[in-house]
Coordinates of C-alpha atoms in Angstrom, one line a residue:
L215 CA 42.9 1.3 -0.6
Q216 CA 39.1 0.8 1.2
L217 CA 37.4 3.8 -0.3
H218 CA 39.0 3.4 -3.6
T219 CA 38.0 -0.1 -3.7
H220 CA 34.3 0.3 -2.3
W221 CA 33.7 3.5 -3.3
P222 CA 31.4 2.9 -6.6
M223 CA 29.2 0.6 -4.6
S224 CA 28.9 2.8 -1.2
N225 CA 28.5 6.2 -3.1
Q226 CA 24.9 6.9 -2.4
A227 CA 24.7 10.3 -4.1
D228 CA 22.3 9.8 -6.7
A229 CA 20.4 6.8 -5.2
W230 CA 16.8 8.2 -5.1
Y231 CA 15.4 5.2 -6.0
F232 CA 12.9 4.8 -3.0
R233 CA 11.7 8.2 -3.4
N234 CA 10.8 7.5 -6.9
Y235 CA 9.4 4.3 -6.3
A236 CA 7.3 5.8 -3.6
T237 CA 6.3 8.7 -5.8
A238 CA 5.7 6.1 -8.6
I239 CA 3.2 4.1 -6.5
L240 CA 1.1 7.2 -5.3
A241 CA 1.4 10.0 -8.4
P242 CA -1.4 7.9 -10.2
L243 CA -3.8 7.1 -7.5
P244 CA -6.6 9.8 -7.5
E245 CA -7.3 12.6 -4.5
N246 CA -8.8 11.0 -1.2
S247 CA -7.6 7.6 -2.3
V248 CA -7.0 5.0 1.2
L249 CA -3.8 2.9 0.2
I250 CA -3.9 -0.6 2.4
I251 CA -0.4 -2.1 2.1
N252 CA 0.9 -5.2 2.6
Y253 CA 4.1 -5.1 1.3
D254 CA 7.5 -3.8 3.5
M255 CA 9.6 -2.1 0.6
Q256 CA 5.8 -0.3 -0.3
W257 CA 5.2 0.6 3.4
T258 CA 8.8 2.5 4.2
S259 CA 8.6 4.6 1.4
V260 CA 5.5 5.7 1.3
R261 CA 4.6 6.2 4.5
Y262 CA 8.4 8.7 4.0
L263 CA 7.3 10.1 1.1
T264 CA 3.9 11.1 2.7
Q265 CA 4.6 12.2 6.4
C266 CA 8.0 13.5 5.9
E267 CA 8.2 15.3 2.3
R268 CA 4.6 16.0 2.4
F269 CA 4.0 14.2 -1.0
R270 CA 0.4 13.2 -2.0
P271 CA -0.9 13.9 2.0
D272 CA -4.4 13.4 1.1
I273 CA -3.9 9.9 0.4
T274 CA -4.5 8.0 3.4
V275 CA -2.0 5.1 4.1
L276 CA -3.2 2.3 6.4
N277 CA -0.7 -1.1 7.0
L278 CA -2.4 -4.1 6.6
S279 CA -0.3 -6.5 8.4
M280 CA -0.6 -3.8 11.5
M281 CA -4.3 -4.0 11.2
T282 CA -4.5 -7.5 12.0
Y283 CA -3.1 -6.8 15.5
V284 CA -5.6 -6.4 18.8
W285 CA -3.3 -3.1 19.4
F286 CA -4.4 -1.6 15.8
Y287 CA -7.8 -0.6 17.7
T288 CA -5.7 2.5 19.8
K289 CA -4.9 3.4 16.3
R290 CA -7.8 4.0 14.6
H291 CA -8.4 7.3 16.0
L292 CA -5.5 8.4 13.5
Y293 CA -8.2 7.6 10.7
P294 CA -11.2 9.8 12.1
H295 CA -12.7 9.5 8.2
L296 CA -13.0 6.1 8.0
R297 CA -15.6 3.8 9.0
W298 CA -14.3 0.4 11.3
P299 CA -16.4 -2.5 11.4
G300 CA -14.7 -3.4 13.9
I301 CA -11.7 -3.7 16.4
Y302 CA -9.1 -4.9 14.1
C303 CA -8.5 -6.8 10.8
S304 CA -9.1 -10.8 11.0
A305 CA -9.5 -14.0 9.0
P306 CA -13.1 -14.9 7.7
N307 CA -14.4 -17.2 9.8
S308 CA -11.6 -16.9 12.5
A309 CA -13.1 -16.9 16.3
A310 CA -12.2 -13.2 16.7
V311 CA -14.8 -12.2 13.3
T312 CA -17.3 -14.9 13.9
R313 CA -17.7 -14.4 18.3
G314 CA -15.2 -12.0 19.1
D315 CA -13.4 -11.1 22.4
M316 CA -14.4 -11.8 26.2
Y317 CA -15.9 -8.1 25.8
G318 CA -18.0 -9.1 23.0
R319 CA -15.7 -6.9 20.8
K320 CA -15.3 -8.5 17.1
A321 CA -12.6 -8.0 14.5
F322 CA -13.3 -7.5 11.0
T323 CA -12.5 -8.7 7.5
L324 CA -10.6 -7.2 4.9
E325 CA -14.0 -7.6 2.7
Q326 CA -16.0 -5.7 5.9
F327 CA -13.8 -3.0 5.8
I328 CA -13.6 -2.3 1.9
S329 CA -17.5 -2.8 2.2
A330 CA -17.7 -0.1 4.6
N331 CA -15.9 2.5 2.9
A332 CA -15.6 1.8 -1.1
E333 CA -18.4 4.0 -1.5
R334 CA -17.3 7.1 0.0
F335 CA -13.2 6.3 -1.1
P336 CA -10.8 4.7 -3.8
I337 CA -9.8 2.2 -2.5
F338 CA -6.2 0.6 -3.6
L339 CA -3.9 -2.2 -2.4
G340 CA -0.3 -2.2 -2.9
G341 CA 0.8 -6.1 -2.1
K342 CA -1.2 -9.3 -1.7
V343 CA -4.4 -9.8 1.2
S344 CA -2.7 -11.9 4.2
H345 CA -5.2 -14.5 3.8
P346 CA -8.0 -16.2 1.2
D347 CA -11.0 -14.4 1.9
P348 CA -13.8 -16.3 -0.7
L349 CA -16.3 -13.1 -0.1
L350 CA -13.6 -10.2 -0.9
D351 CA -12.9 -12.0 -4.3
E352 CA -17.0 -12.2 -4.8
K353 CA -17.9 -8.6 -4.0
F354 CA -15.1 -7.1 -5.6
E355 CA -12.1 -7.1 -8.8
F356 CA -8.8 -5.9 -8.4
L357 CA -7.9 -3.9 -11.1
P358 CA -3.9 -3.0 -11.7
V359 CA -3.5 0.6 -11.5
G360 CA 0.2 1.8 -12.0
L361 CA 2.1 -0.2 -9.2
V362 CA -0.8 -0.9 -7.0
S363 CA -4.4 -2.3 -7.3
R364 CA -8.0 -0.6 -7.0
I365 CA -10.3 -2.7 -5.1
I366 CA -13.7 -1.9 -6.8
P367 CA -17.5 -3.6 -6.6
R368 CA -17.5 -6.1 -9.5
A369 CA -20.6 -4.4 -10.5
M370 CA -19.5 -0.9 -11.0
A371 CA -15.7 -2.6 -13.2
P372 CA -15.6 -0.1 -16.4
P373 CA -15.8 -0.9 -19.7
A374 CA -12.6 -2.1 -21.2
V375 CA -11.6 1.2 -23.2
E376 CA -12.4 3.1 -20.2
Y377 CA -10.2 1.0 -18.2
A378 CA -7.4 1.0 -21.3
Q379 CA -7.0 4.7 -20.8
T380 CA -6.9 5.0 -17.3
T381 CA -4.2 2.6 -17.2
Q382 CA -2.4 4.5 -19.7
L383 CA -2.7 7.4 -17.8
A384 CA -1.4 5.2 -14.6
L385 CA 1.7 3.9 -16.7
Q386 CA 2.6 7.7 -17.5
A387 CA 2.4 9.0 -13.9
V388 CA 4.8 5.5 -13.2
L389 CA 7.2 6.1 -15.4
S390 CA 8.3 9.4 -15.1
P391 CA 9.5 8.8 -11.4
L392 CA 10.7 5.6 -12.7
S393 CA 12.9 6.6 -15.8
K394 CA 16.0 5.7 -14.4
L395 CA 16.1 2.4 -12.5
P396 CA 19.1 0.9 -10.4
D397 CA 22.2 -0.5 -11.8
L398 CA 21.8 -4.1 -11.7
N399 CA 25.5 -4.4 -11.6
K400 CA 26.1 -2.2 -8.2
Y401 CA 22.7 -3.6 -6.6
P402 CA 23.2 -7.2 -6.0
E403 CA 20.2 -9.8 -5.3
T404 CA 20.5 -9.1 -1.7
T405 CA 19.6 -5.1 -2.1
W406 CA 16.2 -3.6 -1.7
E407 CA 17.4 -1.1 -4.4
W408 CA 17.8 -4.3 -6.8
T409 CA 14.4 -5.2 -6.2
I410 CA 12.6 -1.9 -7.5
G411 CA 15.5 -2.8 -10.7

């Protein structure tokens, strides 16, 4: 009776939603992109797909929330190709950015990190910036590309026709893996699958 009652909800044989979701995030990105994620569902699914299934290993994936901890300094060696303008990411005008710690080491803002790397790599953001950063908004444009946003210098914003073409290609790359969304009758609001749906 238990099996019969709960089988429809418990049967996950065809539940490829998170794999497909991560594929839809990564597929439209140009080669050797940097993807900064500040959204748990994106982080865990993308991290699994890139690290375990080796899908798009050319993309550097960073967790913005983790970058805000002092201990992140010990993880920077995992990303030797990136330029780090300080020891960890912090809010603009914070004491960590303006004065630094007792050893004179300063934190960096997201704007400083992006400015240090934007000419070398296409940079994208999944989720939202953790705190207001007026200089980031002043210097950069956030252009939606599929399920994330590309961060580009305002002076390099593409013409409307070029942006429309890029957006169309990204949309095709997103819709292909997300052709089947979770059944919202099977997955209630309390599930992660519902969020994808």
